[in-house]
């Protein structure tokens, strides 16, 4: 099969479009014919070697953890799925190697669920990592009806799901984003504010009493003014800054594959409570261009690669 691979850590120049052996299903996994694969910022952090001490890497690497496609083979004990089922998955394994930027990928059933029926494969491939990250941070922070929530990076791949989930929970949501994404956030029901200098004043103008929950999907300086914005007893959760836990007593979240959570996201999508934004789509051969756009920053929603 065709796949994108790299044999050493580095920038997008290490990518190669190559022929590799077809994967085989383990006893509790399925082989998925890839219809679309979502890409994420963590992918290029892995490729550049920043996670080398955290997760083992098996070269040559086929990158990618997000996938939507059709079950081509099933393992010995996979009653959840049959050949021909349309599925999506956050197919992260215990080591980095056999990823989703390929024509076929082996997927542990614990990471997969049936695809939302109301959207296509490209939109479905944009959901798993970002959607799970948003769901798990919103849940960990305890977002509830009547609360006021500040979301940093509100228009990004994770943030755009998180604001919708917080709104669905009954919260009032203010989100930081560049001015070009403010209309997009307003359409979702979010009050947008510009990040950068003057953020505290802009945020407090929208919620003078402060915020019950702060969700950080941007990192950098986003949490610098948390003490000025968080209400007494408020909660911070971040996927990008460990200070959420070490300095503010909140949560530093690393997303987990979870088939039950994917099923919940699928239900929300099919019920119309969660919209999926695809920023751009690239062919497998143009994977380097896809990552170049992602790494340039300020992408609204998700970028997807199609074999």
PDB file of C-alpha atoms in Angstrom:
ATOM      1  CA  UNK A   1       0.000   0.000   0.000  1.00  0.00           C
ATOM      2  CA  UNK A   2       0.991   3.648  -0.344  1.00  0.00           C
ATOM      3  CA  UNK A   3       1.871   5.539   2.818  1.00  0.00           C
ATOM      4  CA  UNK A   4       3.645   8.642   4.001  1.00  0.00           C
ATOM      5  CA  UNK A   5       6.737   7.699   6.011  1.00  0.00           C
ATOM      6  CA  UNK A   6       9.786   9.271   7.620  1.00  0.00           C
ATOM      7  CA  UNK A   7      12.961   7.482   8.693  1.00  0.00           C
ATOM      8  CA  UNK A   8      14.376  10.164  10.998  1.00  0.00           C
ATOM      9  CA  UNK A   9      13.201  13.130  13.035  1.00  0.00           C
ATOM     10  CA  UNK A  10      13.066  16.453  11.223  1.00  0.00           C
ATOM     11  CA  UNK A  11      10.937  18.963   9.333  1.00  0.00           C
ATOM     12  CA  UNK A  12       8.538  18.252   6.466  1.00  0.00           C
ATOM     13  CA  UNK A  13      11.470  17.405   4.201  1.00  0.00           C
ATOM     14  CA  UNK A  14      11.769  13.988   5.888  1.00  0.00           C
ATOM     15  CA  UNK A  15       8.395  12.883   4.466  1.00  0.00           C
ATOM     16  CA  UNK A  16       8.399  10.275   1.711  1.00  0.00           C
ATOM     17  CA  UNK A  17       5.514   8.742  -0.236  1.00  0.00           C
ATOM     18  CA  UNK A  18       6.448   5.061  -0.258  1.00  0.00           C
ATOM     19  CA  UNK A  19       5.156   1.526  -0.662  1.00  0.00           C
ATOM     20  CA  UNK A  20       4.925  -0.407   2.614  1.00  0.00           C
ATOM     21  CA  UNK A  21       3.467  -3.759   3.619  1.00  0.00           C
ATOM     22  CA  UNK A  22      -0.268  -3.950   4.271  1.00  0.00           C
ATOM     23  CA  UNK A  23      -1.121  -4.087   7.987  1.00  0.00           C
ATOM     24  CA  UNK A  24      -2.747  -7.130   9.578  1.00  0.00           C
ATOM     25  CA  UNK A  25      -5.378  -7.038  12.317  1.00  0.00           C
ATOM     26  CA  UNK A  26      -4.437  -8.207  15.782  1.00  0.00           C
ATOM     27  CA  UNK A  27      -6.940 -10.197  17.864  1.00  0.00           C
ATOM     28  CA  UNK A  28      -8.600  -7.027  19.145  1.00  0.00           C
ATOM     29  CA  UNK A  29      -8.061  -4.706  16.186  1.00  0.00           C
ATOM     30  CA  UNK A  30      -9.486  -4.003  12.751  1.00  0.00           C
ATOM     31  CA  UNK A  31      -7.900  -2.950   9.477  1.00  0.00           C
ATOM     32  CA  UNK A  32      -9.495   0.191   8.084  1.00  0.00           C
ATOM     33  CA  UNK A  33      -9.428   1.310   4.463  1.00  0.00           C
ATOM     34  CA  UNK A  34      -8.554   4.955   4.961  1.00  0.00           C
ATOM     35  CA  UNK A  35     -10.951   7.391   3.327  1.00  0.00           C
ATOM     36  CA  UNK A  36      -9.569  10.425   5.155  1.00  0.00           C
ATOM     37  CA  UNK A  37      -7.005  11.174   7.880  1.00  0.00           C
ATOM     38  CA  UNK A  38      -6.968  14.245  10.091  1.00  0.00           C
ATOM     39  CA  UNK A  39      -3.670  15.873  11.042  1.00  0.00           C
ATOM     40  CA  UNK A  40      -2.858  17.578  14.334  1.00  0.00           C
ATOM     41  CA  UNK A  41      -0.141  19.796  15.861  1.00  0.00           C
ATOM     42  CA  UNK A  42       1.055  16.892  18.004  1.00  0.00           C
ATOM     43  CA  UNK A  43       1.993  15.055  14.788  1.00  0.00           C
ATOM     44  CA  UNK A  44       4.757  17.482  13.934  1.00  0.00           C
ATOM     45  CA  UNK A  45       5.951  17.611  17.525  1.00  0.00           C
ATOM     46  CA  UNK A  46       6.337  13.834  17.292  1.00  0.00           C
ATOM     47  CA  UNK A  47       8.071  14.147  13.916  1.00  0.00           C
ATOM     48  CA  UNK A  48      10.541  16.686  15.300  1.00  0.00           C
ATOM     49  CA  UNK A  49      11.435  14.353  18.190  1.00  0.00           C
ATOM     50  CA  UNK A  50       9.880  16.298  21.070  1.00  0.00           C
ATOM     51  CA  UNK A  51       7.994  13.235  22.349  1.00  0.00           C
ATOM     52  CA  UNK A  52      10.939  10.851  21.999  1.00  0.00           C
ATOM     53  CA  UNK A  53      11.210  10.365  25.752  1.00  0.00           C
ATOM     54  CA  UNK A  54       7.476   9.937  26.194  1.00  0.00           C
ATOM     55  CA  UNK A  55       6.451   7.445  23.502  1.00  0.00           C
ATOM     56  CA  UNK A  56       8.697   4.897  21.772  1.00  0.00           C
ATOM     57  CA  UNK A  57       9.210   5.448  18.043  1.00  0.00           C
ATOM     58  CA  UNK A  58       9.573   2.680  15.454  1.00  0.00           C
ATOM     59  CA  UNK A  59      11.186   3.902  12.230  1.00  0.00           C
ATOM     60  CA  UNK A  60      10.163   4.210   9.501  1.00  0.00           C
ATOM     61  CA  UNK A  61       7.156   6.011  10.928  1.00  0.00           C
ATOM     62  CA  UNK A  62       3.794   6.255   9.225  1.00  0.00           C
ATOM     63  CA  UNK A  63       2.423   9.363  10.991  1.00  0.00           C
ATOM     64  CA  UNK A  64      -1.120  10.269  11.957  1.00  0.00           C
ATOM     65  CA  UNK A  65      -3.624   9.214  14.617  1.00  0.00           C
ATOM     66  CA  UNK A  66      -6.988  10.395  13.210  1.00  0.00           C
ATOM     67  CA  UNK A  67      -8.831   8.282  10.642  1.00  0.00           C
ATOM     68  CA  UNK A  68     -12.212   7.740   9.044  1.00  0.00           C
ATOM     69  CA  UNK A  69     -12.852   4.859   6.700  1.00  0.00           C
ATOM     70  CA  UNK A  70     -14.357   1.444   6.059  1.00  0.00           C
ATOM     71  CA  UNK A  71     -13.535  -1.775   7.902  1.00  0.00           C
ATOM     72  CA  UNK A  72     -11.582  -4.006   5.495  1.00  0.00           C
ATOM     73  CA  UNK A  73     -10.632  -6.813   7.922  1.00  0.00           C
ATOM     74  CA  UNK A  74     -11.542  -7.759  11.476  1.00  0.00           C
ATOM     75  CA  UNK A  75      -9.505  -9.469  14.180  1.00  0.00           C
ATOM     76  CA  UNK A  76     -10.297 -12.719  15.959  1.00  0.00           C
ATOM     77  CA  UNK A  77     -12.385 -11.067  18.689  1.00  0.00           C
ATOM     78  CA  UNK A  78     -13.902  -7.815  17.456  1.00  0.00           C
ATOM     79  CA  UNK A  79     -17.676  -8.217  17.797  1.00  0.00           C
ATOM     80  CA  UNK A  80     -18.126  -4.438  17.743  1.00  0.00           C
ATOM     81  CA  UNK A  81     -17.410  -4.231  14.019  1.00  0.00           C
ATOM     82  CA  UNK A  82     -17.970  -6.060  10.748  1.00  0.00           C
ATOM     83  CA  UNK A  83     -16.321  -5.748   7.345  1.00  0.00           C
ATOM     84  CA  UNK A  84     -17.939  -2.838   5.531  1.00  0.00           C
ATOM     85  CA  UNK A  85     -18.739  -0.770   8.626  1.00  0.00           C
ATOM     86  CA  UNK A  86     -17.992   2.937   8.397  1.00  0.00           C
ATOM     87  CA  UNK A  87     -15.824   3.896  11.359  1.00  0.00           C
ATOM     88  CA  UNK A  88     -13.679   6.656  12.782  1.00  0.00           C
ATOM     89  CA  UNK A  89     -10.912   6.463  15.347  1.00  0.00           C
ATOM     90  CA  UNK A  90      -8.237   8.167  17.385  1.00  0.00           C
ATOM     91  CA  UNK A  91      -5.885   5.321  16.499  1.00  0.00           C
ATOM     92  CA  UNK A  92      -3.080   6.101  18.938  1.00  0.00           C
ATOM     93  CA  UNK A  93      -1.112   3.032  19.936  1.00  0.00           C
ATOM     94  CA  UNK A  94       1.517   2.378  22.602  1.00  0.00           C
ATOM     95  CA  UNK A  95       4.330   3.238  20.187  1.00  0.00           C
ATOM     96  CA  UNK A  96       4.623   5.528  17.179  1.00  0.00           C
ATOM     97  CA  UNK A  97       4.890   3.812  13.821  1.00  0.00           C
ATOM     98  CA  UNK A  98       1.879   2.466  11.944  1.00  0.00           C
ATOM     99  CA  UNK A  99      -0.221   5.606  11.597  1.00  0.00           C
ATOM    100  CA  UNK A 100      -3.159   6.763   9.520  1.00  0.00           C
ATOM    101  CA  UNK A 101      -1.501   8.610   6.613  1.00  0.00           C
ATOM    102  CA  UNK A 102      -1.742   5.519   4.457  1.00  0.00           C
ATOM    103  CA  UNK A 103      -4.216   3.573   2.359  1.00  0.00           C
ATOM    104  CA  UNK A 104      -4.791   1.065   5.179  1.00  0.00           C
ATOM    105  CA  UNK A 105      -4.258   1.189   8.939  1.00  0.00           C
ATOM    106  CA  UNK A 106      -4.638  -1.309  11.788  1.00  0.00           C
ATOM    107  CA  UNK A 107      -6.826   0.180  14.511  1.00  0.00           C
ATOM    108  CA  UNK A 108      -7.358  -1.169  18.069  1.00  0.00           C
ATOM    109  CA  UNK A 109     -11.086  -1.464  18.714  1.00  0.00           C
ATOM    110  CA  UNK A 110     -10.681   0.477  21.984  1.00  0.00           C
ATOM    111  CA  UNK A 111      -9.841   3.542  19.857  1.00  0.00           C
ATOM    112  CA  UNK A 112     -12.679   3.268  17.315  1.00  0.00           C
ATOM    113  CA  UNK A 113     -16.411   3.825  16.950  1.00  0.00           C
ATOM    114  CA  UNK A 114     -18.980   3.867  14.196  1.00  0.00           C
ATOM    115  CA  UNK A 115     -18.733   7.038  12.126  1.00  0.00           C
ATOM    116  CA  UNK A 116     -21.375   9.733  12.586  1.00  0.00           C
ATOM    117  CA  UNK A 117     -23.926   8.990   9.878  1.00  0.00           C
ATOM    118  CA  UNK A 118     -24.770  12.620   9.133  1.00  0.00           C
ATOM    119  CA  UNK A 119     -21.296  13.670   7.911  1.00  0.00           C
ATOM    120  CA  UNK A 120     -18.831  12.449   5.310  1.00  0.00           C
ATOM    121  CA  UNK A 121     -15.462  10.812   5.808  1.00  0.00           C
ATOM    122  CA  UNK A 122     -13.479  14.050   5.545  1.00  0.00           C
ATOM    123  CA  UNK A 123     -15.455  15.717   8.317  1.00  0.00           C
ATOM    124  CA  UNK A 124     -15.384  12.543  10.419  1.00  0.00           C
ATOM    125  CA  UNK A 125     -11.587  12.361  10.147  1.00  0.00           C
ATOM    126  CA  UNK A 126     -11.427  15.879  11.593  1.00  0.00           C
ATOM    127  CA  UNK A 127     -13.128  14.823  14.823  1.00  0.00           C
ATOM    128  CA  UNK A 128     -11.282  12.147  16.856  1.00  0.00           C
ATOM    129  CA  UNK A 129      -8.237  13.720  18.538  1.00  0.00           C
ATOM    130  CA  UNK A 130      -9.641  17.252  18.668  1.00  0.00           C
ATOM    131  CA  UNK A 131     -13.139  16.189  19.629  1.00  0.00           C
ATOM    132  CA  UNK A 132     -11.927  13.812  22.336  1.00  0.00           C
ATOM    133  CA  UNK A 133      -9.536  16.437  23.695  1.00  0.00           C
ATOM    134  CA  UNK A 134     -12.349  18.964  23.920  1.00  0.00           C
ATOM    135  CA  UNK A 135     -14.802  16.521  25.479  1.00  0.00           C
ATOM    136  CA  UNK A 136     -12.328  15.243  28.053  1.00  0.00           C
ATOM    137  CA  UNK A 137     -11.133  18.708  29.111  1.00  0.00           C
ATOM    138  CA  UNK A 138     -14.673  20.107  29.337  1.00  0.00           C
ATOM    139  CA  UNK A 139     -15.645  17.097  31.436  1.00  0.00           C
ATOM    140  CA  UNK A 140     -12.501  17.241  33.619  1.00  0.00           C
ATOM    141  CA  UNK A 141     -13.058  20.942  34.315  1.00  0.00           C
ATOM    142  CA  UNK A 142     -16.662  20.263  35.283  1.00  0.00           C
ATOM    143  CA  UNK A 143     -18.322  22.709  32.896  1.00  0.00           C
ATOM    144  CA  UNK A 144     -21.988  23.030  33.855  1.00  0.00           C
ATOM    145  CA  UNK A 145     -25.102  25.058  33.164  1.00  0.00           C
ATOM    146  CA  UNK A 146     -24.982  28.624  34.404  1.00  0.00           C
ATOM    147  CA  UNK A 147     -21.211  28.926  34.423  1.00  0.00           C
ATOM    148  CA  UNK A 148     -19.150  31.436  32.473  1.00  0.00           C
ATOM    149  CA  UNK A 149     -16.281  29.873  30.537  1.00  0.00           C
ATOM    150  CA  UNK A 150     -13.241  31.487  28.893  1.00  0.00           C
ATOM    151  CA  UNK A 151     -11.686  29.444  26.087  1.00  0.00           C
ATOM    152  CA  UNK A 152      -8.207  30.276  24.801  1.00  0.00           C
ATOM    153  CA  UNK A 153      -7.683  29.249  21.173  1.00  0.00           C
ATOM    154  CA  UNK A 154     -11.426  29.069  20.632  1.00  0.00           C
ATOM    155  CA  UNK A 155     -11.399  28.844  16.822  1.00  0.00           C
ATOM    156  CA  UNK A 156      -8.730  26.146  16.529  1.00  0.00           C
ATOM    157  CA  UNK A 157      -9.231  22.444  15.966  1.00  0.00           C
ATOM    158  CA  UNK A 158      -9.833  21.627  19.647  1.00  0.00           C
ATOM    159  CA  UNK A 159     -11.221  24.973  20.739  1.00  0.00           C
ATOM    160  CA  UNK A 160     -14.002  24.972  18.166  1.00  0.00           C
ATOM    161  CA  UNK A 161     -15.293  21.685  19.599  1.00  0.00           C
ATOM    162  CA  UNK A 162     -14.812  22.795  23.200  1.00  0.00           C
ATOM    163  CA  UNK A 163     -16.862  25.975  22.855  1.00  0.00           C
ATOM    164  CA  UNK A 164     -19.740  23.992  21.362  1.00  0.00           C
ATOM    165  CA  UNK A 165     -19.589  21.375  24.102  1.00  0.00           C
ATOM    166  CA  UNK A 166     -19.543  24.079  26.788  1.00  0.00           C
ATOM    167  CA  UNK A 167     -22.516  25.812  25.184  1.00  0.00           C
ATOM    168  CA  UNK A 168     -24.325  22.480  24.947  1.00  0.00           C
ATOM    169  CA  UNK A 169     -23.746  22.044  28.685  1.00  0.00           C
ATOM    170  CA  UNK A 170     -25.532  25.364  29.263  1.00  0.00           C
ATOM    171  CA  UNK A 171     -22.538  27.605  29.913  1.00  0.00           C
ATOM    172  CA  UNK A 172     -21.935  31.125  28.640  1.00  0.00           C
ATOM    173  CA  UNK A 173     -18.759  31.106  26.543  1.00  0.00           C
ATOM    174  CA  UNK A 174     -16.209  33.801  25.717  1.00  0.00           C
ATOM    175  CA  UNK A 175     -13.411  32.782  23.362  1.00  0.00           C
ATOM    176  CA  UNK A 176     -10.076  34.274  22.341  1.00  0.00           C
ATOM    177  CA  UNK A 177      -9.269  34.272  18.633  1.00  0.00           C
ATOM    178  CA  UNK A 178      -7.861  36.462  15.906  1.00  0.00           C
ATOM    179  CA  UNK A 179     -10.295  39.009  14.463  1.00  0.00           C
ATOM    180  CA  UNK A 180     -10.682  37.010  11.243  1.00  0.00           C
ATOM    181  CA  UNK A 181     -12.383  34.230  13.229  1.00  0.00           C
ATOM    182  CA  UNK A 182     -14.742  36.353  15.297  1.00  0.00           C
ATOM    183  CA  UNK A 183     -17.740  35.969  12.975  1.00  0.00           C
ATOM    184  CA  UNK A 184     -17.193  32.205  12.961  1.00  0.00           C
ATOM    185  CA  UNK A 185     -17.309  32.132  16.765  1.00  0.00           C
ATOM    186  CA  UNK A 186     -20.372  34.365  16.875  1.00  0.00           C
ATOM    187  CA  UNK A 187     -22.146  31.938  14.541  1.00  0.00           C
ATOM    188  CA  UNK A 188     -21.419  29.172  17.063  1.00  0.00           C
ATOM    189  CA  UNK A 189     -22.877  31.252  19.906  1.00  0.00           C
ATOM    190  CA  UNK A 190     -19.563  32.409  21.409  1.00  0.00           C
ATOM    191  CA  UNK A 191     -18.617  35.962  22.375  1.00  0.00           C
ATOM    192  CA  UNK A 192     -15.208  36.493  20.714  1.00  0.00           C
ATOM    193  CA  UNK A 193     -12.386  38.647  22.032  1.00  0.00           C
ATOM    194  CA  UNK A 194      -8.923  39.368  20.637  1.00  0.00           C
ATOM    195  CA  UNK A 195      -5.962  37.763  22.391  1.00  0.00           C
ATOM    196  CA  UNK A 196      -2.755  39.675  23.178  1.00  0.00           C
ATOM    197  CA  UNK A 197      -2.213  42.989  24.965  1.00  0.00           C
ATOM    198  CA  UNK A 198      -5.316  44.171  26.793  1.00  0.00           C
ATOM    199  CA  UNK A 199      -6.799  40.666  27.085  1.00  0.00           C
ATOM    200  CA  UNK A 200      -7.637  41.042  30.777  1.00  0.00           C
ATOM    201  CA  UNK A 201      -9.624  44.217  30.203  1.00  0.00           C
ATOM    202  CA  UNK A 202     -11.486  42.729  27.236  1.00  0.00           C
ATOM    203  CA  UNK A 203     -12.255  39.518  29.104  1.00  0.00           C
ATOM    204  CA  UNK A 204     -13.511  41.301  32.219  1.00  0.00           C
ATOM    205  CA  UNK A 205     -15.635  43.608  30.085  1.00  0.00           C
ATOM    206  CA  UNK A 206     -17.574  40.506  29.019  1.00  0.00           C
ATOM    207  CA  UNK A 207     -17.687  38.952  32.513  1.00  0.00           C
ATOM    208  CA  UNK A 208     -16.866  41.505  35.242  1.00  0.00           C
ATOM    209  CA  UNK A 209     -17.087  38.872  37.984  1.00  0.00           C
ATOM    210  CA  UNK A 210     -14.497  36.725  36.256  1.00  0.00           C
ATOM    211  CA  UNK A 211     -14.728  33.179  34.899  1.00  0.00           C
ATOM    212  CA  UNK A 212     -15.785  29.952  36.570  1.00  0.00           C
ATOM    213  CA  UNK A 213     -13.780  27.871  34.086  1.00  0.00           C
ATOM    214  CA  UNK A 214     -10.774  28.662  31.890  1.00  0.00           C
ATOM    215  CA  UNK A 215      -9.952  26.186  29.123  1.00  0.00           C
ATOM    216  CA  UNK A 216      -6.589  26.626  27.389  1.00  0.00           C
ATOM    217  CA  UNK A 217      -5.948  25.180  23.936  1.00  0.00           C
ATOM    218  CA  UNK A 218      -3.369  27.768  22.864  1.00  0.00           C
ATOM    219  CA  UNK A 219      -0.505  27.603  25.347  1.00  0.00           C
ATOM    220  CA  UNK A 220       2.199  30.264  25.315  1.00  0.00           C
ATOM    221  CA  UNK A 221       1.202  33.261  27.406  1.00  0.00           C
ATOM    222  CA  UNK A 222      -2.496  32.341  27.545  1.00  0.00           C
ATOM    223  CA  UNK A 223      -2.497  31.478  31.261  1.00  0.00           C
ATOM    224  CA  UNK A 224      -0.305  34.404  32.366  1.00  0.00           C
ATOM    225  CA  UNK A 225      -3.261  36.404  33.673  1.00  0.00           C
ATOM    226  CA  UNK A 226      -5.300  33.511  35.050  1.00  0.00           C
ATOM    227  CA  UNK A 227      -5.224  34.808  38.623  1.00  0.00           C
ATOM    228  CA  UNK A 228      -6.878  38.041  37.432  1.00  0.00           C
ATOM    229  CA  UNK A 229      -9.608  36.267  35.486  1.00  0.00           C
ATOM    230  CA  UNK A 230     -10.545  33.172  37.482  1.00  0.00           C
ATOM    231  CA  UNK A 231     -13.267  33.358  40.129  1.00  0.00           C
ATOM    232  CA  UNK A 232     -12.575  32.051  43.617  1.00  0.00           C
ATOM    233  CA  UNK A 233     -12.921  28.285  43.418  1.00  0.00           C
ATOM    234  CA  UNK A 234     -12.746  28.396  39.631  1.00  0.00           C
ATOM    235  CA  UNK A 235     -11.074  25.659  37.570  1.00  0.00           C
ATOM    236  CA  UNK A 236      -8.393  25.780  34.872  1.00  0.00           C
ATOM    237  CA  UNK A 237      -7.739  23.004  32.351  1.00  0.00           C
ATOM    238  CA  UNK A 238      -5.045  23.090  29.675  1.00  0.00           C
ATOM    239  CA  UNK A 239      -3.680  20.751  27.029  1.00  0.00           C
ATOM    240  CA  UNK A 240      -0.706  23.020  26.383  1.00  0.00           C
ATOM    241  CA  UNK A 241       0.558  24.454  29.684  1.00  0.00           C
ATOM    242  CA  UNK A 242       1.350  22.384  32.808  1.00  0.00           C
ATOM    243  CA  UNK A 243       0.920  25.511  34.948  1.00  0.00           C
ATOM    244  CA  UNK A 244      -2.809  24.748  34.840  1.00  0.00           C
ATOM    245  CA  UNK A 245      -2.061  22.023  37.389  1.00  0.00           C
ATOM    246  CA  UNK A 246       1.199  23.076  39.027  1.00  0.00           C
ATOM    247  CA  UNK A 247       0.402  26.768  39.578  1.00  0.00           C
ATOM    248  CA  UNK A 248      -3.389  27.017  39.462  1.00  0.00           C
ATOM    249  CA  UNK A 249      -4.445  23.677  40.944  1.00  0.00           C
ATOM    250  CA  UNK A 250      -6.363  22.636  37.859  1.00  0.00           C
ATOM    251  CA  UNK A 251      -5.839  20.003  35.196  1.00  0.00           C
ATOM    252  CA  UNK A 252      -3.142  19.357  32.588  1.00  0.00           C
ATOM    253  CA  UNK A 253      -4.846  16.975  30.169  1.00  0.00           C
ATOM    254  CA  UNK A 254      -3.373  14.429  27.763  1.00  0.00           C
ATOM    255  CA  UNK A 255      -6.167  13.066  25.578  1.00  0.00           C
ATOM    256  CA  UNK A 256      -6.959   9.349  25.792  1.00  0.00           C
ATOM    257  CA  UNK A 257      -8.375   7.114  23.039  1.00  0.00           C
ATOM    258  CA  UNK A 258     -11.887   6.158  24.115  1.00  0.00           C
ATOM    259  CA  UNK A 259     -14.480   4.423  21.955  1.00  0.00           C
ATOM    260  CA  UNK A 260     -17.336   5.367  24.305  1.00  0.00           C
ATOM    261  CA  UNK A 261     -16.411   9.047  24.092  1.00  0.00           C
ATOM    262  CA  UNK A 262     -16.274   8.770  20.287  1.00  0.00           C
ATOM    263  CA  UNK A 263     -19.771   7.300  20.346  1.00  0.00           C
ATOM    264  CA  UNK A 264     -20.929  10.279  22.431  1.00  0.00           C
ATOM    265  CA  UNK A 265     -19.379  12.712  19.958  1.00  0.00           C
ATOM    266  CA  UNK A 266     -21.051  10.882  17.065  1.00  0.00           C
ATOM    267  CA  UNK A 267     -24.431  11.222  18.770  1.00  0.00           C
ATOM    268  CA  UNK A 268     -23.891  14.945  19.335  1.00  0.00           C
ATOM    269  CA  UNK A 269     -22.921  15.419  15.694  1.00  0.00           C
ATOM    270  CA  UNK A 270     -25.889  13.434  14.395  1.00  0.00           C
ATOM    271  CA  UNK A 271     -28.220  15.355  16.721  1.00  0.00           C
ATOM    272  CA  UNK A 272     -26.934  18.650  15.285  1.00  0.00           C
ATOM    273  CA  UNK A 273     -25.378  19.790  18.573  1.00  0.00           C
ATOM    274  CA  UNK A 274     -21.801  19.705  17.266  1.00  0.00           C
ATOM    275  CA  UNK A 275     -20.576  21.129  13.960  1.00  0.00           C
ATOM    276  CA  UNK A 276     -17.323  20.073  12.294  1.00  0.00           C
ATOM    277  CA  UNK A 277     -15.147  22.630  10.511  1.00  0.00           C
ATOM    278  CA  UNK A 278     -12.695  21.393   7.850  1.00  0.00           C
ATOM    279  CA  UNK A 279     -10.234  24.116   6.926  1.00  0.00           C
ATOM    280  CA  UNK A 280      -8.614  22.390   3.943  1.00  0.00           C
ATOM    281  CA  UNK A 281      -8.129  19.002   2.291  1.00  0.00           C
ATOM    282  CA  UNK A 282      -4.927  17.640   0.713  1.00  0.00           C
ATOM    283  CA  UNK A 283      -3.994  14.544  -1.284  1.00  0.00           C
ATOM    284  CA  UNK A 284      -1.698  11.996   0.376  1.00  0.00           C
ATOM    285  CA  UNK A 285       1.139  12.979  -1.946  1.00  0.00           C
ATOM    286  CA  UNK A 286       0.795  16.577  -0.709  1.00  0.00           C
ATOM    287  CA  UNK A 287       1.101  15.744   2.993  1.00  0.00           C
ATOM    288  CA  UNK A 288       4.113  18.054   3.384  1.00  0.00           C
ATOM    289  CA  UNK A 289       1.989  20.962   2.136  1.00  0.00           C
ATOM    290  CA  UNK A 290      -0.771  20.019   4.563  1.00  0.00           C
ATOM    291  CA  UNK A 291       1.613  20.165   7.516  1.00  0.00           C
ATOM    292  CA  UNK A 292       3.203  23.375   6.247  1.00  0.00           C
ATOM    293  CA  UNK A 293      -0.219  25.006   6.397  1.00  0.00           C
ATOM    294  CA  UNK A 294      -0.927  23.546   9.837  1.00  0.00           C
ATOM    295  CA  UNK A 295       2.455  24.582  11.218  1.00  0.00           C
ATOM    296  CA  UNK A 296       1.930  28.107   9.912  1.00  0.00           C
ATOM    297  CA  UNK A 297      -0.701  28.560  12.637  1.00  0.00           C
ATOM    298  CA  UNK A 298      -4.087  30.309  12.698  1.00  0.00           C
ATOM    299  CA  UNK A 299      -5.904  27.391  11.058  1.00  0.00           C
ATOM    300  CA  UNK A 300      -9.622  27.443  11.771  1.00  0.00           C
ATOM    301  CA  UNK A 301     -10.928  23.946  12.330  1.00  0.00           C
ATOM    302  CA  UNK A 302      -9.007  20.953  10.985  1.00  0.00           C
ATOM    303  CA  UNK A 303      -6.875  19.951   7.993  1.00  0.00           C
ATOM    304  CA  UNK A 304      -7.539  16.566   6.401  1.00  0.00           C
ATOM    305  CA  UNK A 305      -5.497  14.326   4.083  1.00  0.00           C
ATOM    306  CA  UNK A 306      -7.223  11.998   1.589  1.00  0.00           C
ATOM    307  CA  UNK A 307      -5.382   8.954   0.139  1.00  0.00           C
TER     308      UNK A 307
END
